N, CA and C atoms as an extended XYZ file, in Angstrom:
285
Properties=species:S:1:pos:R:3:atomname:S:1:resname:S:1:resid:I:1 pbc="F F F"
N        15.984        2.009      -38.915 N   MET     1
C        16.886        2.911      -38.254 CA  MET     1
C        16.726        2.738      -36.755 C   MET     1
N        17.814        2.558      -36.035 N   CYS     2
C        17.772        2.386      -34.585 CA  CYS     2
C        17.988        3.732      -33.887 C   CYS     2
N        17.048        4.095      -33.082 N   VAL     3
C        17.134        5.334      -32.309 CA  VAL     3
C        16.559        5.064      -30.930 C   VAL     3
N        17.326        5.328      -29.896 N   ALA     4
C        16.846        5.222      -28.517 CA  ALA     4
C        16.083        3.923      -28.262 C   ALA     4
N        16.745        2.812      -28.536 N   ASP     5
C        16.169        1.490      -28.272 CA  ASP     5
C        14.920        1.167      -29.083 C   ASP     5
N        14.732        1.814      -30.205 N   SER     6
C        13.604        1.478      -31.071 CA  SER     6
C        14.137        1.212      -32.477 C   SER     6
N        13.360        0.506      -33.237 N   PHE     7
C        13.761        0.175      -34.598 CA  PHE     7
C        12.634        0.522      -35.547 C   PHE     7
N        12.944        1.244      -36.596 N   GLU     8
C        11.978        1.558      -37.644 CA  GLU     8
C        12.525        1.036      -38.960 C   GLU     8
N        11.880        0.040      -39.542 N   PRO     9
C        12.369       -0.481      -40.816 CA  PRO     9
C        12.213        0.550      -41.928 C   PRO     9
N        13.091        0.461      -42.913 N   LYS    10
C        13.034        1.375      -44.053 CA  LYS    10
C        11.822        1.110      -44.934 C   LYS    10
N        11.357       -0.118      -44.941 N   ALA    11
C        10.220       -0.497      -45.781 CA  ALA    11
C         9.471       -1.628      -45.092 C   ALA    11
N         8.257       -1.862      -45.549 N   GLN    12
C         7.481       -2.980      -45.019 CA  GLN    12
C         8.132       -4.286      -45.454 C   GLN    12
N         8.244       -5.207      -44.534 N   LEU    13
C         8.832       -6.512      -44.810 CA  LEU    13
C         7.729       -7.468      -45.248 C   LEU    13
N         7.870       -8.001      -46.460 N   LYS    14
C         6.955       -9.023      -46.972 CA  LYS    14
C         7.813      -10.204      -47.393 C   LYS    14
N         7.672      -11.301      -46.664 N   VAL    15
C         8.560      -12.448      -46.843 CA  VAL    15
C         7.840      -13.593      -47.535 C   VAL    15
N         8.537      -14.180      -48.495 N   ALA    16
C         8.072      -15.384      -49.184 CA  ALA    16
C         9.097      -16.472      -48.957 C   ALA    16
N         8.670      -17.713      -49.069 N   ILE    17
C         9.602      -18.831      -48.941 CA  ILE    17
C         9.400      -19.792      -50.105 C   ILE    17
N        10.518      -20.300      -50.605 N   SER    18
C        10.512      -21.324      -51.633 CA  SER    18
C        11.336      -22.478      -51.093 C   SER    18
N        10.731      -23.639      -51.012 N   ASN    19
C        11.468      -24.792      -50.504 CA  ASN    19
C        11.275      -25.989      -51.418 C   ASN    19
N        12.097      -26.999      -51.200 N   ASP    20
C        11.967      -28.241      -51.938 CA  ASP    20
C        10.733      -28.970      -51.410 C   ASP    20
N         9.717      -29.195      -52.235 N   PRO    21
C         8.494      -29.840      -51.745 CA  PRO    21
C         8.711      -31.269      -51.233 C   PRO    21
N         9.818      -31.892      -51.620 N   LEU    22
C        10.108      -33.246      -51.157 CA  LEU    22
C        10.863      -33.256      -49.826 C   LEU    22
N        11.323      -32.099      -49.394 N   GLU    23
C        12.082      -31.974      -48.160 CA  GLU    23
C        11.105      -31.587      -47.056 C   GLU    23
N        11.128      -32.249      -45.920 N   GLY    24
C        10.040      -32.144      -44.968 CA  GLY    24
C        10.143      -31.166      -43.819 C   GLY    24
N        10.922      -30.097      -43.930 N   THR    25
C        11.085      -29.215      -42.765 CA  THR    25
C        10.365      -27.873      -42.880 C   THR    25
N         9.501      -27.700      -43.862 N   ILE    26
C         8.842      -26.408      -44.056 CA  ILE    26
C         8.055      -25.986      -42.819 C   ILE    26
N         7.421      -26.922      -42.144 N   THR    27
C         6.632      -26.585      -40.952 CA  THR    27
C         7.517      -25.946      -39.882 C   THR    27
N         8.698      -26.512      -39.667 N   ASN    28
C         9.623      -25.959      -38.675 CA  ASN    28
C        10.126      -24.580      -39.084 C   ASN    28
N        10.427      -24.403      -40.355 N   THR    29
C        10.915      -23.110      -40.833 CA  THR    29
C         9.846      -22.037      -40.660 C   THR    29
N         8.614      -22.351      -41.041 N   LEU    30
C         7.518      -21.388      -40.878 CA  LEU    30
C         7.283      -21.073      -39.407 C   LEU    30
N         7.374      -22.075      -38.534 N   ALA    31
C         7.192      -21.857      -37.097 CA  ALA    31
C         8.266      -20.926      -36.549 C   ALA    31
N         9.479      -21.053      -37.050 N   GLY    32
C        10.557      -20.168      -36.616 CA  GLY    32
C        10.260      -18.717      -36.949 C   GLY    32
N         9.791      -18.462      -38.157 N   PHE    33
C         9.427      -17.091      -38.532 CA  PHE    33
C         8.243      -16.595      -37.710 C   PHE    33
N         7.275      -17.467      -37.467 N   GLN    34
C         6.113      -17.080      -36.662 CA  GLN    34
C         6.551      -16.696      -35.249 C   GLN    34
N         7.514      -17.403      -34.699 N   THR    35
C         8.014      -17.125      -33.355 CA  THR    35
C         8.561      -15.702      -33.248 C   THR    35
N         9.193      -15.220      -34.312 N   ILE    36
C         9.742      -13.859      -34.268 CA  ILE    36
C         8.785      -12.818      -34.854 C   ILE    36
N         7.565      -13.245      -35.149 N   GLY    37
C         6.537      -12.312      -35.592 CA  GLY    37
C         6.598      -11.907      -37.046 C   GLY    37
N         7.202      -12.738      -37.868 N   VAL    38
C         7.314      -12.423      -39.295 CA  VAL    38
C         6.413      -13.373      -40.085 C   VAL    38
N         5.331      -12.855      -40.663 N   PRO    39
C         4.478      -13.716      -41.489 CA  PRO    39
C         5.183      -14.068      -42.802 C   PRO    39
N         5.011      -15.299      -43.230 N   VAL    40
C         5.669      -15.789      -44.439 CA  VAL    40
C         4.629      -16.457      -45.328 C   VAL    40
N         4.726      -16.217      -46.624 N   THR    41
C         3.860      -16.861      -47.604 CA  THR    41
C         4.694      -17.850      -48.403 C   THR    41
N         4.185      -19.062      -48.550 N   VAL    42
C         4.884      -20.088      -49.329 CA  VAL    42
C         4.525      -19.905      -50.806 C   VAL    42
N         5.549      -19.874      -51.648 N   TYR    43
C         5.361      -19.772      -53.100 CA  TYR    43
C         5.903      -21.033      -53.751 C   TYR    43
N         5.127      -21.592      -54.677 N   ASN    44
C         5.626      -22.751      -55.419 CA  ASN    44
C         6.405      -22.275      -56.650 C   ASN    44
N         7.043      -23.190      -57.329 N   ASP    45
C         7.882      -22.832      -58.481 CA  ASP    45
C         7.108      -22.095      -59.562 C   ASP    45
N         5.896      -22.547      -59.850 N   THR    46
C         5.095      -21.908      -60.895 CA  THR    46
C         4.800      -20.452      -60.552 C   THR    46
N         4.459      -20.176      -59.313 N   GLN    47
C         4.195      -18.802      -58.895 CA  GLN    47
C         5.435      -17.929      -59.057 C   GLN    47
N         6.592      -18.473      -58.701 N   ILE    48
C         7.837      -17.713      -58.832 CA  ILE    48
C         8.153      -17.477      -60.302 C   ILE    48
N         8.040      -18.511      -61.112 N   ILE    49
C         8.308      -18.381      -62.553 CA  ILE    49
C         7.359      -17.366      -63.193 C   ILE    49
N         6.127      -17.304      -62.716 N   ASN    50
C         5.149      -16.356      -63.261 CA  ASN    50
C         5.339      -14.927      -62.757 C   ASN    50
N         6.356      -14.698      -61.936 N   GLY    51
C         6.660      -13.338      -61.486 CA  GLY    51
C         5.827      -12.846      -60.322 C   GLY    51
N         5.173      -13.748      -59.610 N   GLU    52
C         4.285      -13.329      -58.524 CA  GLU    52
C         5.026      -12.694      -57.345 C   GLU    52
N         6.317      -13.003      -57.168 N   LEU    53
C         7.072      -12.335      -56.105 CA  LEU    53
C         7.079      -10.822      -56.338 C   LEU    53
N         7.254      -10.444      -57.581 N   ILE    54
C         7.306       -9.020      -57.932 CA  ILE    54
C         5.917       -8.405      -57.870 C   ILE    54
N         4.923       -9.059      -58.462 N   THR    55
C         3.572       -8.478      -58.483 CA  THR    55
C         2.942       -8.429      -57.093 C   THR    55
N         3.375       -9.319      -56.192 N   ASP    56
C         2.855       -9.313      -54.818 CA  ASP    56
C         3.669       -8.426      -53.876 C   ASP    56
N         4.642       -7.706      -54.431 N   ASP    57
C         5.497       -6.791      -53.647 CA  ASP    57
C         6.254       -7.483      -52.523 C   ASP    57
N         6.708       -8.705      -52.769 N   ILE    58
C         7.539       -9.411      -51.802 CA  ILE    58
C         8.882       -8.686      -51.714 C   ILE    58
N         9.406       -8.530      -50.501 N   THR    59
C        10.695       -7.854      -50.331 CA  THR    59
C        11.841       -8.827      -50.087 C   THR    59
N        11.533       -9.996      -49.484 N   VAL    60
C        12.569      -10.987      -49.180 CA  VAL    60
C        12.079      -12.375      -49.585 C   VAL    60
N        12.915      -13.097      -50.321 N   LEU    61
C        12.640      -14.479      -50.666 CA  LEU    61
C        13.587      -15.360      -49.867 C   LEU    61
N        13.025      -16.225      -49.043 N   VAL    62
C        13.821      -17.209      -48.309 CA  VAL    62
C        13.859      -18.467      -49.159 C   VAL    62
N        15.055      -18.876      -49.522 N   ILE    63
C        15.232      -20.108      -50.281 CA  ILE    63
C        15.700      -21.149      -49.274 C   ILE    63
N        14.794      -22.038      -48.924 N   SER    64
C        15.040      -22.984      -47.839 CA  SER    64
C        15.184      -24.408      -48.361 C   SER    64
N        16.404      -24.908      -48.321 N   ARG    65
C        16.671      -26.291      -48.718 CA  ARG    65
C        16.094      -26.615      -50.091 C   ARG    65
N        16.199      -25.681      -50.986 N   LYS    66
C        15.520      -25.774      -52.280 CA  LYS    66
C        16.016      -26.914      -53.158 C   LYS    66
N        17.299      -27.159      -53.199 N   ALA    67
C        17.825      -28.165      -54.124 CA  ALA    67
C        18.301      -29.418      -53.395 C   ALA    67
N        17.661      -29.738      -52.281 N   VAL    68
C        18.080      -30.901      -51.498 CA  VAL    68
C        17.769      -32.199      -52.226 C   VAL    68
N        16.533      -32.364      -52.632 N   LEU    69
C        16.123      -33.614      -53.274 CA  LEU    69
C        15.706      -33.433      -54.730 C   LEU    69
N        15.497      -32.202      -55.152 N   SER    70
C        15.063      -31.906      -56.518 CA  SER    70
C        15.931      -30.795      -57.091 C   SER    70
N        16.079      -30.799      -58.396 N   SER    71
C        16.825      -29.707      -59.031 CA  SER    71
C        15.878      -28.535      -59.296 C   SER    71
N        16.453      -27.378      -59.572 N   VAL    72
C        15.642      -26.216      -59.927 CA  VAL    72
C        15.764      -25.983      -61.428 C   VAL    72
N        14.729      -25.397      -62.012 N   SER    73
C        14.728      -25.167      -63.454 CA  SER    73
C        15.411      -23.840      -63.795 C   SER    73
N        15.831      -23.734      -65.031 N   ALA    74
C        16.425      -22.486      -65.505 CA  ALA    74
C        15.406      -21.348      -65.422 C   ALA    74
N        14.135      -21.657      -65.657 N   ALA    75
C        13.085      -20.627      -65.567 CA  ALA    75
C        12.953      -20.105      -64.139 C   ALA    75
N        13.072      -20.990      -63.153 N   TRP    76
C        13.006      -20.584      -61.743 CA  TRP    76
C        14.188      -19.681      -61.410 C   TRP    76
N        15.379      -20.067      -61.846 N   VAL    77
C        16.576      -19.256      -61.607 CA  VAL    77
C        16.422      -17.886      -62.249 C   VAL    77
N        15.928      -17.828      -63.478 N   SER    78
C        15.716      -16.544      -64.164 CA  SER    78
C        14.713      -15.671      -63.421 C   SER    78
N        13.666      -16.283      -62.901 N   ALA    79
C        12.652      -15.520      -62.165 CA  ALA    79
C        13.217      -14.976      -60.854 C   ALA    79
N        14.052      -15.752      -60.185 N   VAL    80
C        14.683      -15.270      -58.947 CA  VAL    80
C        15.648      -14.133      -59.266 C   VAL    80
N        16.383      -14.255      -60.346 N   ARG    81
C        17.279      -13.159      -60.771 CA  ARG    81
C        16.474      -11.889      -61.057 C   ARG    81
N        15.351      -12.032      -61.734 N   ALA    82
C        14.503      -10.869      -62.030 CA  ALA    82
C        13.987      -10.238      -60.736 C   ALA    82
N        13.632      -11.063      -59.761 N   PHE    83
C        13.182      -10.573      -58.460 CA  PHE    83
C        14.268       -9.717      -57.806 C   PHE    83
N        15.504      -10.206      -57.822 N   VAL    84
C        16.614       -9.460      -57.226 CA  VAL    84
C        16.887       -8.178      -58.020 C   VAL    84
N        16.862       -8.266      -59.329 N   GLN    85
C        17.083       -7.083      -60.171 CA  GLN    85
C        16.001       -6.032      -59.962 C   GLN    85
N        14.835       -6.475      -59.500 N   ASN    86
C        13.722       -5.568      -59.232 CA  ASN    86
C        13.772       -5.014      -57.801 C   ASN    86
N        14.855       -5.326      -57.076 N   GLY    87
C        15.026       -4.786      -55.730 CA  GLY    87
C        14.784       -5.765      -54.605 C   GLY    87
N        14.438       -7.003      -54.911 N   GLY    88
C        14.195       -8.007      -53.872 CA  GLY    88
C        15.486       -8.503      -53.261 C   GLY    88
N        15.376       -9.074      -52.082 N   SER    89
C        16.511       -9.654      -51.373 CA  SER    89
C        16.293      -11.150      -51.192 C   SER    89
N        17.404      -11.881      -51.052 N   ILE    90
C        17.344      -13.328      -50.862 CA  ILE    90
C        18.017      -13.688      -49.551 C   ILE    90
N        17.399      -14.623      -48.844 N   LEU    91
C        17.990      -15.227      -47.656 CA  LEU    91
C        18.051      -16.716      -47.911 C   LEU    91
N        19.245      -17.272      -47.994 N   GLY    92
C        19.409      -18.700      -48.205 CA  GLY    92
C        19.510      -19.407      -46.877 C   GLY    92
N        18.836      -20.559      -46.763 N   GLU    93
C        18.834      -21.300      -45.502 CA  GLU    93
C        19.102      -22.763      -45.770 C   GLU    93
N        20.049      -23.297      -45.036 N   TYR    94
C        20.282      -24.737      -45.015 CA  TYR    94
C        21.063      -25.022      -43.754 C   TYR    94
N        20.593      -25.990      -42.976 N   ASP    95
C        21.252      -26.293      -41.693 CA  ASP    95
C        22.694      -26.652      -41.899 C   ASP    95
């Protein structure tokens, strides 16, 4: 909520990122978030499929260049859907 030049978020922001491991820009993406003061945790496909986004109370999943060089599995898609159904948000990124 913005009041008198201040901002108070409605909830704590916990950001995760899922990227294509064969695509080489993760360092730049993480540096961008660090520049704006947002810590980000990288999650691999297995962690996402196992529901760790939900159990770790992640609020936003950044999907960064995920299907550039590799396809995603149906299990990964189902886990991301479950994350959103559980109240999570997604930010898709591709230049």
